[in-house]
Amino acid sequence: MAPVPVTEHDGQIGPHPSFIQVAKPYIFEHTIQECITSLGVSQLKEDNMRLQGVSWVDSVRKALLLPVKTYNTASVYYHKFRMVHADHGYQYIDAAAAALFTACKIEDTLKRSRDILCASYNLKLTTAEQVSPDDPMFEVPSKAIAGLERLMLEASGFDFRNRHPQELLLKLAKHYRTDQCTVAKTAYNMSLDLYRTYAPLKQTTPTMAIACVELSGRLLEKNVPELEVGQGYNRWNITRSEVMETLLDLLDLYTQHRASTIVGQNHALELFIKIQITLNQEASTNKYPRYTKSAKPPQKVMTNGIKTTNGAKDLASTKSPVSPSDPSAKASPAMSPRAVAGSKGRAGVKDGTVRFMLDPERARDEKIVVSEYFHVEEEEYEVEVERRR
């Protein structure tokens, strides 16, 4: 007698087709706000955690003499991590340290987790009181950071494509013949402050570089008319509304959290407000939206109660991460891959796995192919049966 196939409660036969998470190099503003809202974090706490974490990264990378590209990558990974994991499950310093540790590997500026923790610890001490990275006090925290590294990679979708606007920024400043000691230097510092916002997640490298150069010229009253009128935007395939969004993101940072920035401390608040009013008038006149248009989220497709698509479940919409947040603890039922895959844990049924892809077209084609094998077809027959007397 042939064995009876194991059937799930939802009607699915055989092994789970697994879930696909496609890497997102750009994240829209509405997606960022949805993630923050789903985690239940207030706006005040969110701002504080974001600014404190990036400031910590900046301070430690300067102590370790790490390049700016490592700071850029660490800040982006820190933002993406906080969009997936709630703040009550970890300390912001641990997340920032894990982001910097991961960025050091990605940008080939290798540092041990002990080195990062030691540099952070020595910032609060005098030269005579400083300790070495091999001190036993860093043994347990270093293991925790190594465990959080896995969560950092999962939150980013294993996407190692990063953007660094500083190089293009300096070329633009030289091309438009701006003052290298004032406008270019201020624009460079603005590019560092930009990573205290979510603009690097939303915008391209030319958009960020042009916005920093333009705002620096406006701030120092050495305007760059070519950038303000949008000259050369077609060459970079960007629009004025995208640059305007980045400018307003920077001005919101300088008007609301001026003390936590590099450039904001050196200029009066009234000057930033004046520039913001001018840009708001321009946006209102040209009908630029505050946030650029974004694609609408895909609608859920009814599948007659059966999960037919490969990767139908979105990991970003779930509160449970793929891996446990505490590397030394066992995965709880809510955090295990079994819970993410939606399996009931019955004997004979394989748990669904999560696979990460960079190419969305490949993921889309695979979903179409897999869905054919999970399509249920039903036919109705009417049979007349004569009753025997």
mmCIF file of C-alpha atoms in Angstrom, residues 78-314:
data_model
loop_
_atom_site.group_PDB
_atom_site.id
_atom_site.type_symbol
_atom_site.label_atom_id
_atom_site.label_comp_id
_atom_site.label_asym_id
_atom_site.label_seq_id
_atom_site.Cartn_x
_atom_site.Cartn_y
_atom_site.Cartn_z
ATOM 1 C CA TYR A 78 21.971 50.297 11.903
ATOM 2 C CA HIS A 79 18.871 51.931 10.380
ATOM 3 C CA LYS A 80 17.791 48.740 8.618
ATOM 4 C CA PHE A 81 18.284 46.688 11.764
ATOM 5 C CA ARG A 82 16.074 49.005 13.816
ATOM 6 C CA MET A 83 13.328 48.806 11.208
ATOM 7 C CA VAL A 84 13.005 45.058 11.816
ATOM 8 C CA HIS A 85 13.781 44.587 15.517
ATOM 9 C CA ALA A 86 12.042 46.382 18.363
ATOM 10 C CA ASP A 87 14.187 48.578 20.614
ATOM 11 C CA HIS A 88 13.210 46.780 23.804
ATOM 12 C CA GLY A 89 15.056 43.635 22.696
ATOM 13 C CA TYR A 90 18.547 45.175 22.710
ATOM 14 C CA GLN A 91 20.605 48.196 23.731
ATOM 15 C CA TYR A 92 21.298 50.754 21.038
ATOM 16 C CA ILE A 93 25.045 50.529 21.766
ATOM 17 C CA ASP A 94 25.011 46.789 21.047
ATOM 18 C CA ALA A 95 23.197 47.357 17.759
ATOM 19 C CA ALA A 96 25.553 50.185 16.773
ATOM 20 C CA ALA A 97 28.608 48.077 17.644
ATOM 21 C CA ALA A 98 27.284 45.135 15.613
ATOM 22 C CA ALA A 99 26.578 47.458 12.670
ATOM 23 C CA LEU A 100 30.113 48.855 12.803
ATOM 24 C CA PHE A 101 31.573 45.361 13.141
ATOM 25 C CA THR A 102 29.621 44.191 10.081
ATOM 26 C CA ALA A 103 30.563 47.301 8.091
ATOM 27 C CA CYS A 104 34.258 46.724 8.813
ATOM 28 C CA LYS A 105 34.025 43.337 7.111
ATOM 29 C CA ILE A 106 32.004 44.603 4.164
ATOM 30 C CA GLU A 107 34.293 47.568 3.455
ATOM 31 C CA ASP A 108 37.459 45.530 4.049
ATOM 32 C CA THR A 109 38.549 47.607 7.045
ATOM 33 C CA LEU A 110 38.715 44.675 9.404
ATOM 34 C CA LYS A 111 38.471 45.236 13.128
ATOM 35 C CA ARG A 112 37.771 42.706 15.828
ATOM 36 C CA SER A 113 34.684 43.087 17.953
ATOM 37 C CA ARG A 114 37.040 43.464 20.910
ATOM 38 C CA ASP A 115 38.716 46.428 19.216
ATOM 39 C CA ILE A 116 35.379 48.177 18.726
ATOM 40 C CA LEU A 117 34.271 47.618 22.316
ATOM 41 C CA CYS A 118 37.653 48.679 23.668
ATOM 42 C CA ALA A 119 37.645 51.881 21.620
ATOM 43 C CA SER A 120 34.199 52.751 22.925
ATOM 44 C CA TYR A 121 35.237 52.024 26.507
ATOM 45 C CA ASN A 122 38.447 54.076 26.270
ATOM 46 C CA LEU A 123 36.595 57.154 25.004
ATOM 47 C CA LYS A 124 35.439 57.770 28.583
ATOM 48 C CA LEU A 125 38.875 57.299 30.167
ATOM 49 C CA THR A 126 42.134 59.164 30.281
ATOM 50 C CA THR A 127 45.204 57.904 28.464
ATOM 51 C CA ALA A 128 46.670 56.402 31.654
ATOM 52 C CA GLU A 129 43.453 54.507 32.475
ATOM 53 C CA GLN A 130 42.827 53.003 29.056
ATOM 54 C CA VAL A 131 42.736 49.217 28.672
ATOM 55 C CA SER A 132 43.752 46.869 25.849
ATOM 56 C CA PRO A 133 41.344 44.959 23.584
ATOM 57 C CA ASP A 134 42.484 41.646 25.090
ATOM 58 C CA ASP A 135 41.072 42.524 28.496
ATOM 59 C CA PRO A 136 38.761 39.732 29.830
ATOM 60 C CA MET A 137 35.964 42.243 30.392
ATOM 61 C CA PHE A 138 35.263 42.268 26.629
ATOM 62 C CA GLU A 139 34.887 38.488 26.337
ATOM 63 C CA VAL A 140 31.105 38.214 26.767
ATOM 64 C CA PRO A 141 30.115 41.439 24.925
ATOM 65 C CA SER A 142 32.273 40.491 21.937
ATOM 66 C CA LYS A 143 30.379 37.217 21.554
ATOM 67 C CA ALA A 144 27.075 39.081 21.716
ATOM 68 C CA ILE A 145 28.181 41.396 18.906
ATOM 69 C CA ALA A 146 29.231 38.424 16.784
ATOM 70 C CA GLY A 147 25.749 37.001 17.293
ATOM 71 C CA LEU A 148 24.052 40.254 16.323
ATOM 72 C CA GLU A 149 26.068 40.313 13.114
ATOM 73 C CA ARG A 150 23.825 37.577 11.726
ATOM 74 C CA LEU A 151 20.746 39.677 12.464
ATOM 75 C CA MET A 152 22.348 42.660 10.733
ATOM 76 C CA LEU A 153 22.854 40.666 7.553
ATOM 77 C CA GLU A 154 19.345 39.239 7.662
ATOM 78 C CA ALA A 155 17.790 42.674 8.224
ATOM 79 C CA SER A 156 19.630 44.020 5.164
ATOM 80 C CA GLY A 157 18.752 41.009 3.027
ATOM 81 C CA PHE A 158 22.453 40.167 2.595
ATOM 82 C CA ASP A 159 22.731 43.157 0.293
ATOM 83 C CA PHE A 160 26.300 44.477 0.220
ATOM 84 C CA ARG A 161 25.617 47.262 -2.309
ATOM 85 C CA ASN A 162 26.284 50.546 -0.543
ATOM 86 C CA ARG A 163 26.364 54.175 -1.644
ATOM 87 C CA HIS A 164 29.038 56.719 -0.702
ATOM 88 C CA PRO A 165 28.216 60.290 -1.798
ATOM 89 C CA GLN A 166 31.410 61.945 -0.517
ATOM 90 C CA GLU A 167 33.546 61.280 -3.594
ATOM 91 C CA LEU A 168 30.938 62.630 -6.014
ATOM 92 C CA LEU A 169 30.268 65.545 -3.675
ATOM 93 C CA LEU A 170 33.865 66.741 -3.874
ATOM 94 C CA LYS A 171 33.879 66.395 -7.653
ATOM 95 C CA LEU A 172 30.692 68.468 -7.912
ATOM 96 C CA ALA A 173 32.113 71.136 -5.638
ATOM 97 C CA LYS A 174 35.208 71.331 -7.823
ATOM 98 C CA HIS A 175 33.164 71.301 -11.040
ATOM 99 C CA TYR A 176 31.025 74.268 -9.966
ATOM 100 C CA ARG A 177 34.117 76.085 -8.653
ATOM 101 C CA THR A 178 32.927 76.475 -5.105
ATOM 102 C CA ASP A 179 35.211 77.523 -2.275
ATOM 103 C CA GLN A 180 37.006 74.373 -1.150
ATOM 104 C CA CYS A 181 37.697 75.683 2.366
ATOM 105 C CA THR A 182 34.129 76.737 3.143
ATOM 106 C CA VAL A 183 31.406 75.408 0.833
ATOM 107 C CA ALA A 184 33.050 72.088 0.001
ATOM 108 C CA LYS A 185 34.084 71.419 3.597
ATOM 109 C CA THR A 186 30.621 72.256 4.938
ATOM 110 C CA ALA A 187 28.995 70.095 2.264
ATOM 111 C CA TYR A 188 31.270 67.213 3.249
ATOM 112 C CA ASN A 189 30.227 67.521 6.895
ATOM 113 C CA MET A 190 26.599 67.683 5.776
ATOM 114 C CA SER A 191 27.048 64.361 4.009
ATOM 115 C CA LEU A 192 28.042 62.893 7.372
ATOM 116 C CA ASP A 193 25.041 64.475 9.086
ATOM 117 C CA LEU A 194 22.839 63.088 6.326
ATOM 118 C CA TYR A 195 23.337 59.587 7.720
ATOM 119 C CA ARG A 196 21.595 60.686 10.901
ATOM 120 C CA THR A 197 18.428 60.727 8.796
ATOM 121 C CA TYR A 198 16.773 58.074 6.645
ATOM 122 C CA ALA A 199 17.716 59.858 3.411
ATOM 123 C CA PRO A 200 20.535 57.368 2.549
ATOM 124 C CA LEU A 201 17.931 54.595 2.486
ATOM 125 C CA LYS A 202 15.725 56.493 0.037
ATOM 126 C CA GLN A 203 17.960 58.443 -2.313
ATOM 127 C CA THR A 204 20.676 57.784 -4.869
ATOM 128 C CA THR A 205 24.272 58.947 -4.613
ATOM 129 C CA PRO A 206 23.874 61.953 -6.992
ATOM 130 C CA THR A 207 20.762 63.125 -5.139
ATOM 131 C CA MET A 208 22.544 63.160 -1.789
ATOM 132 C CA ALA A 209 25.687 64.812 -3.165
ATOM 133 C CA ILE A 210 23.789 67.576 -4.994
ATOM 134 C CA ALA A 211 21.587 68.281 -1.976
ATOM 135 C CA CYS A 212 24.603 68.701 0.311
ATOM 136 C CA VAL A 213 26.411 71.039 -2.089
ATOM 137 C CA GLU A 214 23.305 73.160 -2.675
ATOM 138 C CA LEU A 215 22.428 73.459 1.022
ATOM 139 C CA SER A 216 26.028 74.324 1.883
ATOM 140 C CA GLY A 217 26.003 77.133 -0.678
ATOM 141 C CA ARG A 218 22.701 78.493 0.634
ATOM 142 C CA LEU A 219 23.931 78.310 4.221
ATOM 143 C CA LEU A 220 27.127 80.253 3.512
ATOM 144 C CA GLU A 221 25.379 82.662 1.082
ATOM 145 C CA LYS A 222 27.519 81.360 -1.787
ATOM 146 C CA ASN A 223 24.721 79.887 -3.846
ATOM 147 C CA VAL A 224 25.222 77.496 -6.745
ATOM 148 C CA PRO A 225 22.562 78.644 -9.260
ATOM 149 C CA GLU A 226 23.133 75.684 -11.601
ATOM 150 C CA LEU A 227 22.049 73.225 -8.915
ATOM 151 C CA GLU A 228 19.170 75.335 -7.642
ATOM 152 C CA VAL A 229 17.515 75.473 -11.071
ATOM 153 C CA GLY A 230 18.047 71.766 -11.709
ATOM 154 C CA GLN A 231 20.726 72.035 -14.360
ATOM 155 C CA GLY A 232 22.299 68.661 -15.106
ATOM 156 C CA TYR A 233 19.676 66.596 -13.283
ATOM 157 C CA ASN A 234 18.874 64.600 -16.434
ATOM 158 C CA ARG A 235 22.471 63.458 -16.624
ATOM 159 C CA TRP A 236 22.138 61.790 -13.230
ATOM 160 C CA ASN A 237 18.571 60.601 -13.873
ATOM 161 C CA ILE A 238 17.190 62.420 -10.834
ATOM 162 C CA THR A 239 14.441 64.990 -10.312
ATOM 163 C CA ARG A 240 14.166 68.244 -8.416
ATOM 164 C CA SER A 241 11.554 66.739 -6.098
ATOM 165 C CA GLU A 242 14.028 64.072 -4.922
ATOM 166 C CA VAL A 243 16.667 66.694 -4.202
ATOM 167 C CA MET A 244 14.037 68.821 -2.435
ATOM 168 C CA GLU A 245 13.066 65.897 -0.221
ATOM 169 C CA THR A 246 16.698 65.393 0.787
ATOM 170 C CA LEU A 247 17.142 69.113 1.481
ATOM 171 C CA LEU A 248 14.080 69.187 3.721
ATOM 172 C CA ASP A 249 15.220 66.039 5.540
ATOM 173 C CA LEU A 250 18.506 67.754 6.334
ATOM 174 C CA LEU A 251 16.785 70.963 7.426
ATOM 175 C CA ASP A 252 14.416 69.024 9.694
ATOM 176 C CA LEU A 253 17.483 67.510 11.327
ATOM 177 C CA TYR A 254 19.168 70.898 11.784
ATOM 178 C CA THR A 255 16.068 72.650 13.117
ATOM 179 C CA GLN A 256 14.955 69.912 15.510
ATOM 180 C CA HIS A 257 18.231 68.238 16.572
ATOM 181 C CA ARG A 258 20.865 70.871 15.874
ATOM 182 C CA ALA A 259 23.002 69.933 18.888
ATOM 183 C CA SER A 260 23.403 66.352 17.633
ATOM 184 C CA THR A 261 24.911 67.348 14.287
ATOM 185 C CA ILE A 262 28.269 68.556 13.009
ATOM 186 C CA VAL A 263 27.164 71.532 10.919
ATOM 187 C CA GLY A 264 24.213 72.610 13.048
ATOM 188 C CA GLN A 265 26.336 73.614 16.020
ATOM 189 C CA ASN A 266 28.293 76.133 13.939
ATOM 190 C CA HIS A 267 25.330 78.110 12.589
ATOM 191 C CA ALA A 268 22.335 79.901 14.049
ATOM 192 C CA LEU A 269 18.944 78.222 14.120
ATOM 193 C CA GLU A 270 17.295 81.230 12.449
ATOM 194 C CA LEU A 271 19.437 80.718 9.353
ATOM 195 C CA PHE A 272 18.212 77.140 8.896
ATOM 196 C CA ILE A 273 14.606 78.217 9.405
ATOM 197 C CA LYS A 274 15.001 80.955 6.797
ATOM 198 C CA ILE A 275 16.339 78.479 4.233
ATOM 199 C CA GLN A 276 13.588 76.014 5.065
ATOM 200 C CA ILE A 277 10.902 78.645 4.453
ATOM 201 C CA THR A 278 12.442 79.478 1.068
ATOM 202 C CA LEU A 279 12.529 75.836 0.018
ATOM 203 C CA ASN A 280 8.975 75.238 1.243
ATOM 204 C CA GLN A 281 7.799 78.116 -0.914
ATOM 205 C CA GLU A 282 9.576 76.646 -3.922
ATOM 206 C CA ALA A 283 8.046 73.233 -3.266
ATOM 207 C CA SER A 284 4.585 74.764 -2.887
ATOM 208 C CA THR A 285 4.923 76.785 -6.088
ATOM 209 C CA ASN A 286 6.077 73.812 -8.164
ATOM 210 C CA LYS A 287 3.770 71.385 -6.303
ATOM 211 C CA TYR A 288 6.573 69.114 -5.153
ATOM 212 C CA PRO A 289 5.395 66.479 -2.653
ATOM 213 C CA ARG A 290 7.117 66.356 0.718
ATOM 214 C CA TYR A 291 8.100 62.777 -0.042
ATOM 215 C CA THR A 292 8.590 61.599 -3.606
ATOM 216 C CA LYS A 293 6.058 59.298 -5.153
ATOM 217 C CA SER A 294 6.467 55.651 -4.267
ATOM 218 C CA ALA A 295 5.044 52.416 -5.540
ATOM 219 C CA LYS A 296 1.926 51.160 -3.844
ATOM 220 C CA PRO A 297 2.301 47.950 -1.830
ATOM 221 C CA PRO A 298 1.130 44.870 -3.760
ATOM 222 C CA GLN A 299 -2.372 43.675 -3.041
ATOM 223 C CA LYS A 300 -2.890 40.307 -1.467
ATOM 224 C CA VAL A 301 -4.033 37.660 -3.924
ATOM 225 C CA MET A 302 -6.761 35.272 -2.825
ATOM 226 C CA THR A 303 -5.572 31.682 -3.182
ATOM 227 C CA ASN A 304 -8.604 29.787 -1.944
ATOM 228 C CA GLY A 305 -7.033 29.210 1.449
ATOM 229 C CA ILE A 306 -3.799 27.725 0.104
ATOM 230 C CA LYS A 307 -0.364 29.318 0.090
ATOM 231 C CA THR A 308 0.573 28.894 -3.543
ATOM 232 C CA THR A 309 3.340 31.428 -3.995
ATOM 233 C CA ASN A 310 6.945 31.003 -3.088
ATOM 234 C CA GLY A 311 7.680 33.745 -0.603
ATOM 235 C CA ALA A 312 4.125 34.971 -0.129
ATOM 236 C CA LYS A 313 4.805 35.911 3.440
ATOM 237 C CA ASP A 314 6.709 39.153 3.966
#
